Coordinates of C-alpha atoms and ligand atoms in Angstrom, one line a residue:
M22 CA 0.0 0.0 0.0
I23 CA 1.2 3.5 -0.8
Q24 CA 2.1 5.3 2.4
P25 CA -0.1 8.4 2.5
N26 CA 1.5 11.8 2.9
P27 CA 0.6 13.9 5.9
C28 CA -2.4 16.0 5.1
F29 CA -1.0 19.2 6.6
T30 CA 2.6 20.2 6.1
R31 CA 2.8 23.4 8.1
P32 CA -0.8 24.3 9.1
R33 CA -1.3 28.0 9.9
H34 CA -2.1 27.7 13.5
A35 CA 0.0 24.8 14.5
G36 CA 2.5 26.9 16.4
R37 CA -0.2 28.5 18.5
G38 CA -0.1 26.0 21.3
P39 CA -0.9 22.4 22.2
A40 CA -4.7 22.7 21.6
F41 CA -4.2 23.7 18.0
A42 CA -1.5 21.1 17.4
D43 CA -3.9 18.5 18.9
A44 CA -6.8 19.6 16.7
Y45 CA -4.7 19.3 13.5
R46 CA -3.4 15.9 14.7
L47 CA -6.9 14.7 15.2
I48 CA -7.9 15.6 11.7
E49 CA -4.7 14.0 10.5
D50 CA -5.4 10.8 12.4
A51 CA -9.0 10.6 11.1
G52 CA -7.8 10.7 7.5
I53 CA -9.4 8.2 5.1
H54 CA -7.4 7.3 2.0
F55 CA -8.5 5.7 -1.2
Q56 CA -5.9 4.7 -3.8
G57 CA -3.3 6.7 -1.9
Q58 CA -5.3 9.9 -2.0
L59 CA -6.8 11.5 1.1
V60 CA -10.5 11.6 0.4
G61 CA -12.2 12.3 3.7
T62 CA -12.1 12.1 7.5
A63 CA -13.8 9.7 9.9
A64 CA -16.5 11.3 12.1
S65 CA -14.6 10.3 15.2
V66 CA -11.4 8.4 16.2
D67 CA -12.9 7.2 19.5
P68 CA -12.4 3.4 19.6
K69 CA -15.3 3.2 22.1
A70 CA -17.8 5.1 19.8
P71 CA -21.3 4.0 20.5
A72 CA -22.1 3.2 16.8
G73 CA -19.9 1.6 14.2
N74 CA -20.6 4.3 11.6
Y75 CA -18.6 6.9 13.5
A76 CA -15.6 5.5 11.6
D77 CA -17.3 6.5 8.4
C78 CA -16.7 9.8 6.7
F79 CA -20.0 11.7 6.8
V80 CA -20.7 14.3 4.1
R81 CA -22.0 16.9 6.6
D82 CA -19.2 16.3 9.1
F83 CA -16.6 16.8 6.3
F84 CA -17.9 20.2 5.3
P85 CA -15.9 22.2 8.0
V86 CA -12.9 19.9 7.5
G87 CA -13.1 20.6 3.7
L88 CA -13.0 24.4 4.3
I89 CA -9.9 24.0 6.4
M90 CA -8.4 21.9 3.7
L91 CA -9.0 24.8 1.2
L92 CA -7.5 27.3 3.6
E93 CA -4.4 25.0 4.0
G94 CA -3.9 24.7 0.3
R95 CA -5.3 21.2 0.1
G96 CA -7.8 21.8 -2.6
D97 CA -6.9 18.4 -4.1
V98 CA -8.5 16.7 -1.0
V99 CA -11.7 18.6 -1.4
R100 CA -11.7 17.8 -5.1
A101 CA -11.1 14.1 -4.4
F102 CA -13.9 14.1 -1.8
L103 CA -16.4 15.8 -4.1
H104 CA -15.5 13.4 -6.9
L105 CA -15.7 10.3 -4.8
I106 CA -19.1 11.2 -3.3
M107 CA -20.4 11.8 -6.7
Q108 CA -19.3 8.4 -7.9
L109 CA -20.9 6.7 -5.0
R110 CA -24.3 7.7 -6.1
G111 CA -24.5 4.6 -8.3
Q112 CA -24.2 2.4 -5.3
Q113 CA -27.6 3.2 -3.9
E114 CA -29.7 0.1 -3.7
E115 CA -32.9 0.1 -5.6
L116 CA -35.9 -0.5 -3.4
E117 CA -38.5 -2.8 -4.8
G118 CA -41.2 -0.9 -6.6
Q119 CA -39.3 2.3 -6.3
Q120 CA -37.0 4.1 -8.7
I121 CA -33.7 5.3 -7.3
A122 CA -33.9 9.0 -6.6
P123 CA -31.2 10.4 -8.9
G124 CA -29.1 12.9 -7.0
V125 CA -29.5 11.6 -3.5
L126 CA -26.0 11.4 -2.1
P127 CA -24.9 9.1 0.7
A128 CA -24.8 10.1 4.4
S129 CA -21.4 8.6 4.8
F130 CA -18.8 6.2 3.3
R131 CA -15.9 4.0 4.4
V132 CA -13.0 2.4 2.6
Q133 CA -12.7 -1.3 3.2
R134 CA -9.5 -3.2 2.6
N135 CA -9.5 -6.9 2.1
A136 CA -6.6 -9.2 2.8
D137 CA -5.0 -8.7 -0.6
G138 CA -4.9 -5.0 0.0
D139 CA -7.8 -4.3 -2.5
E140 CA -9.8 -1.3 -1.5
E141 CA -13.6 -0.9 -1.8
V142 CA -15.6 2.2 -1.0
M143 CA -18.9 1.4 0.8
A144 CA -21.6 4.1 1.0
D145 CA -24.5 4.4 3.3
F146 CA -27.6 6.0 1.8
G147 CA -29.6 5.6 5.0
D148 CA -30.0 1.9 4.2
R149 CA -27.6 1.0 7.0
A150 CA -28.0 4.0 9.2
I151 CA -29.7 3.8 12.6
G152 CA -33.4 4.3 12.1
R153 CA -32.9 4.2 8.3
V154 CA -33.0 8.0 8.0
A155 CA -32.7 9.7 4.6
P156 CA -29.7 12.0 4.3
V157 CA -31.3 14.8 2.4
D158 CA -28.8 17.3 3.5
S159 CA -25.8 15.4 2.0
M160 CA -26.4 16.8 -1.5
M161 CA -26.8 20.2 0.0
W162 CA -23.5 20.2 1.9
W163 CA -21.8 18.7 -1.2
S164 CA -23.1 21.6 -3.3
M165 CA -22.0 24.2 -0.8
L166 CA -18.5 22.6 -0.6
L167 CA -18.3 22.6 -4.4
H168 CA -19.3 26.2 -4.5
A169 CA -16.7 27.0 -1.8
Y170 CA -14.0 25.1 -3.7
V171 CA -14.7 26.9 -7.0
Q172 CA -14.9 30.3 -5.3
Y173 CA -11.7 29.8 -3.3
T174 CA -9.5 28.1 -5.8
G175 CA -10.9 29.6 -9.0
D176 CA -10.9 26.1 -10.6
L177 CA -14.1 26.6 -12.6
E178 CA -12.9 23.9 -15.0
F179 CA -13.6 21.2 -12.4
A180 CA -17.2 22.3 -11.9
Q181 CA -17.6 22.5 -15.6
G182 CA -16.6 18.9 -16.3
P183 CA -19.4 16.7 -17.6
E184 CA -19.7 14.6 -14.5
I185 CA -20.1 17.5 -12.0
Q186 CA -22.5 19.2 -14.5
R187 CA -24.6 16.1 -14.6
M188 CA -24.6 15.7 -10.8
L189 CA -25.6 19.4 -10.4
R190 CA -28.5 18.9 -12.8
M191 CA -29.6 15.8 -10.9
I192 CA -29.5 17.6 -7.5
L193 CA -31.4 20.5 -8.8
S194 CA -34.0 18.5 -10.6
L195 CA -34.5 16.4 -7.5
C196 CA -35.0 19.4 -5.3
L197 CA -37.2 21.2 -7.8
Q198 CA -39.4 18.3 -8.8
S199 CA -43.0 19.0 -8.0
R200 CA -44.7 16.5 -5.8
F201 CA -47.4 17.3 -3.4
E202 CA -46.1 20.7 -2.5
V203 CA -48.0 23.9 -2.0
F204 CA -45.1 25.8 -0.4
P205 CA -41.8 26.9 -1.9
T206 CA -40.0 25.2 1.0
L207 CA -38.7 21.6 0.7
L208 CA -40.7 18.8 2.4
V209 CA -38.5 16.2 4.1
P210 CA -38.9 13.2 6.3
D211 CA -37.8 13.0 9.9
G212 CA -34.1 12.9 10.7
S213 CA -33.0 14.0 7.3
F214 CA -30.2 16.4 8.4
M215 CA -27.8 17.0 11.3
I216 CA -30.6 15.9 13.6
D217 CA -30.8 12.4 12.2
R218 CA -33.3 10.9 14.7
R219 CA -36.9 11.5 15.5
M220 CA -37.1 14.9 17.0
G221 CA -40.3 16.2 15.4
V222 CA -38.1 17.6 12.6
N223 CA -40.1 16.3 9.6
G224 CA -41.9 18.6 7.3
H225 CA -40.2 21.9 6.5
P226 CA -37.4 22.3 9.0
I227 CA -35.5 25.6 9.0
E228 CA -32.0 24.0 8.6
I229 CA -33.1 22.2 5.4
Q230 CA -34.6 25.4 4.0
A231 CA -31.4 27.4 4.6
L232 CA -29.3 24.6 3.0
F233 CA -31.8 24.4 0.1
H234 CA -31.3 28.1 -0.6
S235 CA -27.5 27.6 -0.8
T236 CA -28.0 24.6 -3.0
L237 CA -30.1 26.5 -5.5
R238 CA -27.3 29.0 -5.7
C239 CA -25.1 26.3 -7.4
A240 CA -27.3 26.5 -10.5
A241 CA -25.0 29.4 -11.4
L242 CA -22.3 26.8 -11.9
L243 CA -24.2 25.1 -14.7
L244 CA -22.9 25.8 -18.1
P245 CA -25.4 27.6 -20.3
E246 CA -26.8 25.1 -22.7
P247 CA -30.3 25.1 -24.3
G248 CA -31.3 21.8 -22.6
S249 CA -30.8 23.0 -19.0
Q250 CA -31.6 26.7 -19.2
W251 CA -35.1 26.1 -17.8
L252 CA -33.5 24.4 -14.7
V253 CA -31.2 27.4 -14.2
D254 CA -34.2 29.8 -14.5
L255 CA -36.4 27.7 -12.2
A256 CA -33.7 27.5 -9.6
K257 CA -33.2 31.2 -9.6
R258 CA -36.9 31.9 -9.3
R259 CA -37.4 29.3 -6.6
R260 CA -34.5 30.7 -4.6
E261 CA -36.0 34.2 -4.5
V262 CA -39.5 32.9 -3.6
L263 CA -38.1 30.6 -0.9
Q264 CA -36.0 33.4 0.6
S265 CA -38.9 35.8 0.9
Y266 CA -41.3 33.1 2.1
V267 CA -38.9 32.1 4.9
Q268 CA -38.3 35.7 5.8
D269 CA -42.0 36.5 5.9
Y270 CA -43.5 33.3 7.5
Y271 CA -40.8 31.7 9.7
W272 CA -39.9 34.9 11.5
L273 CA -41.0 35.3 15.1
D274 CA -40.6 38.4 17.2
M275 CA -42.9 40.0 19.8
D276 CA -45.0 41.8 17.2
V277 CA -45.5 38.5 15.3
L278 CA -46.3 36.6 18.5
N279 CA -48.9 39.2 19.4
R280 CA -50.5 38.7 16.1
I281 CA -50.5 35.0 16.3
Y282 CA -51.9 35.1 19.8
R283 CA -54.9 36.9 18.5
Y284 CA -55.2 35.0 15.3
E285 CA -58.6 34.1 13.9
T286 CA -58.7 30.5 12.8
E287 CA -60.5 28.4 10.1
M288 CA -60.0 31.1 7.5
L289 CA -60.7 30.1 4.0
G290 CA -59.6 31.8 0.8
E291 CA -56.7 33.8 -0.6
N292 CA -56.0 36.9 1.4
V293 CA -56.2 35.6 4.9
E294 CA -53.9 36.5 7.7
N295 CA -53.6 33.0 9.3
I296 CA -52.8 31.1 6.2
F297 CA -51.5 28.0 8.0
N298 CA -54.4 27.8 10.4
I299 CA -52.1 28.1 13.4
H300 CA -54.1 27.8 16.6
P301 CA -53.1 30.3 19.3
E302 CA -53.5 27.5 21.8
S303 CA -50.4 25.8 20.3
I304 CA -48.1 28.6 21.5
P305 CA -46.0 27.1 24.2
L306 CA -46.0 28.9 27.5
W307 CA -42.2 29.5 27.6
V308 CA -42.2 31.6 24.4
Q309 CA -43.8 34.8 25.7
D310 CA -41.4 35.0 28.6
W311 CA -38.3 34.0 26.7
L312 CA -38.5 36.2 23.7
P313 CA -37.0 39.5 24.5
D314 CA -38.3 42.8 23.1
G315 CA -36.5 43.9 20.0
A316 CA -35.2 40.4 19.3
G317 CA -36.4 37.5 17.2
Y318 CA -35.6 34.2 15.4
F319 CA -36.7 31.9 12.7
V320 CA -39.1 29.2 14.0
G321 CA -38.0 25.6 13.6
N322 CA -40.7 24.3 11.3
L323 CA -43.9 25.5 9.6
G324 CA -46.7 23.8 7.9
P325 CA -50.5 23.3 8.1
G326 CA -51.6 23.9 11.6
R327 CA -48.1 23.7 12.8
M328 CA -45.5 26.2 14.0
D329 CA -42.6 24.6 15.9
F330 CA -41.6 27.4 18.2
R331 CA -38.3 25.8 19.3
F332 CA -35.1 27.6 18.4
F333 CA -32.9 25.5 16.1
A334 CA -29.4 26.9 16.1
Q335 CA -27.9 25.5 12.8
G336 CA -30.8 26.8 10.7
N337 CA -30.8 30.2 12.4
L338 CA -27.0 30.6 12.1
L339 CA -27.1 29.6 8.5
M340 CA -29.8 32.2 7.8
L341 CA -27.2 34.8 9.0
A342 CA -24.0 33.2 7.6
T343 CA -25.5 32.8 4.1
G344 CA -27.2 36.2 4.1
M345 CA -30.7 34.7 3.8
A346 CA -32.2 36.9 6.5
T347 CA -33.1 40.5 6.1
A348 CA -30.8 43.1 7.6
T349 CA -33.4 43.9 10.3
Q350 CA -33.9 40.2 11.1
A351 CA -30.1 39.7 11.3
E352 CA -29.9 42.4 13.9
A353 CA -32.8 41.1 16.0
L354 CA -31.5 37.5 15.9
T355 CA -28.1 38.7 17.1
S356 CA -29.8 40.5 19.9
L357 CA -31.6 37.3 20.8
I358 CA -28.3 35.4 21.0
E359 CA -26.8 38.2 23.1
Q360 CA -29.7 38.5 25.5
R361 CA -30.3 34.7 25.8
W362 CA -26.6 33.9 25.9
T363 CA -26.9 31.7 29.0
D364 CA -29.7 29.6 27.5
L365 CA -28.3 29.3 24.0
L366 CA -24.6 29.1 24.7
G367 CA -24.2 28.5 28.4
R368 CA -20.8 27.0 29.0
M369 CA -20.3 25.5 25.5
P370 CA -21.5 27.0 22.3
M371 CA -24.1 26.1 21.2
K372 CA -27.4 24.5 22.0
L373 CA -28.6 22.6 19.0
V374 CA -32.3 23.1 20.0
Y375 CA -33.8 25.2 22.7
P376 CA -35.7 24.3 24.8
A377 CA -35.7 20.5 25.3
V378 CA -38.9 18.5 25.0
E379 CA -39.8 16.7 28.2
G380 CA -42.4 14.3 29.6
D381 CA -45.2 13.2 27.3
E382 CA -43.9 15.5 24.7
W383 CA -40.5 13.7 24.8
R384 CA -42.3 10.3 24.6
L385 CA -44.4 11.3 21.6
I386 CA -41.8 13.4 19.7
T387 CA -38.7 11.3 20.1
G388 CA -40.4 7.9 20.4
S389 CA -39.0 7.6 24.0
D390 CA -35.5 7.9 22.7
P391 CA -33.1 7.4 25.7
K392 CA -30.3 9.1 23.7
N393 CA -32.4 12.2 23.3
I394 CA -33.6 12.6 26.9
P395 CA -34.2 16.3 27.9
W396 CA -31.1 18.5 27.7
S397 CA -29.0 15.8 26.0
Y398 CA -27.7 15.1 22.5
H399 CA -30.2 16.5 19.9
N400 CA -32.7 17.4 22.5
G401 CA -31.1 20.4 24.1
G402 CA -27.5 19.3 24.1
N403 CA -24.7 21.7 23.3
W404 CA -22.7 21.0 20.1
P405 CA -19.2 22.5 19.8
V406 CA -19.2 22.1 16.0
L407 CA -21.7 24.9 16.0
I408 CA -18.9 27.3 16.8
W409 CA -18.0 27.7 13.2
P410 CA -21.5 28.8 11.9
L411 CA -21.9 30.9 15.0
V412 CA -18.6 32.8 14.4
A413 CA -19.4 33.1 10.7
A414 CA -22.8 34.5 11.6
M415 CA -21.5 37.0 14.2
L416 CA -18.8 38.2 11.9
K417 CA -21.4 38.7 9.2
V418 CA -23.3 41.1 11.5
D419 CA -20.1 42.8 12.6
R420 CA -20.1 41.4 16.1
A421 CA -16.6 40.0 16.3
D422 CA -16.8 40.6 20.1
L423 CA -19.5 38.0 20.5
A424 CA -17.8 35.6 18.1
E425 CA -14.5 35.9 20.1
K426 CA -16.3 35.5 23.4
A427 CA -18.0 32.3 22.2
W428 CA -14.7 30.9 20.8
Q429 CA -13.0 31.5 24.1
L430 CA -15.6 29.4 25.8
V431 CA -14.8 26.6 23.4
E432 CA -11.0 27.0 23.8
S433 CA -11.3 26.9 27.6
R434 CA -13.1 23.5 27.7
L435 CA -13.1 21.5 24.5
P436 CA -9.4 20.6 24.0
A437 CA -9.0 19.7 27.7
A438 CA -12.0 17.3 27.4
R439 CA -10.4 15.8 24.2
W440 CA -12.9 17.1 21.6
P441 CA -16.2 15.5 22.7
E442 CA -19.1 15.4 20.3
Y443 CA -21.7 17.2 22.5
Y444 CA -22.4 18.4 26.0
D445 CA -25.4 17.8 28.3
G446 CA -27.4 19.9 30.8
R447 CA -29.1 23.2 30.7
L448 CA -25.8 25.0 30.6
G449 CA -23.8 22.4 28.7
R450 CA -21.5 21.8 31.7
L451 CA -21.4 18.0 31.4
V452 CA -19.7 16.1 28.7
G453 CA -22.5 14.3 26.8
R454 CA -23.4 11.0 28.4
R455 CA -22.9 9.0 25.2
A456 CA -20.7 11.5 23.4
N457 CA -17.6 10.3 21.6
I458 CA -14.4 11.9 22.3
G459 CA -12.1 12.7 19.4
Q460 CA -15.0 14.0 17.4
V461 CA -13.5 15.4 14.3
W462 CA -16.0 18.2 13.5
S463 CA -15.7 19.5 17.0
A464 CA -12.0 20.0 16.5
A465 CA -12.6 21.3 12.9
G466 CA -15.2 23.8 14.2
F467 CA -12.7 25.1 16.8
L468 CA -10.0 25.6 14.1
L469 CA -12.2 26.9 11.4
A470 CA -13.8 29.5 13.7
R471 CA -10.2 30.7 14.5
Y472 CA -9.4 31.1 10.8
F473 CA -12.6 33.2 10.4
L474 CA -11.8 35.3 13.5
D475 CA -8.2 36.0 12.4
D476 CA -9.2 36.9 8.8
P477 CA -12.9 37.6 8.4
D478 CA -12.3 38.1 4.6
V479 CA -11.9 34.4 4.1
L480 CA -15.6 34.0 4.7
S481 CA -16.5 35.7 1.4
R482 CA -13.8 33.8 -0.4
L483 CA -15.4 30.6 0.8
G484 CA -18.8 31.6 -0.5
F485 CA -20.4 33.3 2.5
D486 CA -20.5 36.6 0.6
E487 CA -24.2 37.3 0.1
A488 CA -25.4 40.5 1.7
F489 CA -28.6 40.7 3.8
T490 CA -31.7 41.8 1.9
H491 CA -34.5 44.1 2.7
G492 CA -37.7 42.2 3.6
S493 CA -41.2 42.7 2.3
T494 CA -42.2 45.1 5.1
E495 CA -39.0 47.1 4.5
R496 CA -39.5 46.9 0.8
G497 CA -42.8 48.7 1.5
Ligands
GLC522 C1 -24.7 11.9 14.7 C2 -25.2 13.3 14.3 C3 -25.0 13.6 12.9 C4 -23.5 13.4 12.5 C5 -23.1 12.0 12.9 C6 -21.6 11.7 12.7 O1 -25.5 11.0 14.1 O2 -26.5 13.5 14.7 O3 -25.4 14.9 12.6 O4 -23.3 13.6 11.2 O5 -23.4 11.8 14.3 O6 -20.8 12.6 13.5

């Protein structure tokens, strides 16, 4: 077997102290090679990881690692990763009576070596995953990484190759296919993104909508050709409609809450105020006390008769980092983070979902999932990987002070605890009960956030360059 080269020769922050050196080493140790080329990183190097697939390279977990690779001049790794993932598409097993959805990308892959040293790449499309969840977000993170790669390296030729062009067309057609939709948002099953278990996140979760918006942006990478111009036009139009829809209907602040509280229901017809038939009785008690004046956020999910009032960090942070929010919303969301710092960040940035569901609600929503007990894991646990979108978001709104303060929290606890996957408890003071240590995206989040803090300009060079818009009320 060819001995792989080290992935970093002289990484930018290595000399900064043991925590940095350790984070780079973890990424290095997690490297997955195929035919002598580094093609990805394992999710965790913890030999005692609770599930076997933590040794896999997950597409979503690799995203922050991929950005670090770009910043360290290892565009070849990102390229190899993008290429490999694309080729794995063909491995998806056909389900009886069902056509393969072209464009769906695997959640994760691993490289298996047999006794002769032959290598085989095995992908998981949710057909092996716990709970058999569909990784809808994989194609989205893949598209965003492709966009970042092109923007950062200027290698447009790679994106314009026939295979990538075909992949992009497949992804876009899959997302834009009309099914049973009446909204511009994307309808997805439960557990189809970072929260890959039952957590009441089926329907139209905010994280998927933010990722969808960035995916549609990749239509710009399609070469103009008569056969696919309609796809480019459709993607552009859908992107605009999606953005204003999320800005208008997912936004919650005290004014909106007051309106919902006094909503009339059972309204039929076109120009009605309560179009989703949200029942004021469904507003949870905590919201009115928790939501500060002059602050706001995007609700977790929205559909017929349903507004999920929980705060989902990744979706909200991406709304800022990708410029999908309006300027006014960006300011109000920042104010929420600042005023509710203890609840949302506590001792480890940042809570994936706030608040936790408990009691009967926990039983019904999670299916009595012991991993997702209140204030643990996906159900109110604190995830250090979120430091990178948090820092990106705060830099985007010119609040480097908040970004730095959050990063210091990570630095003070994460390396010493050897890069756990998540923390438990209301304030995130406990290392997660079933958390891995040596979790690669935790270390990558810590490093990537530092690159952003040291040189905020890299954000736009990695594709986070879109300015906030003015919303419909501001449009007048
Ligand atoms: C857990 C997380 C998922 C992550 C995976 C690997 O399943 O919920 O988001 O991709 O672990 O780290």
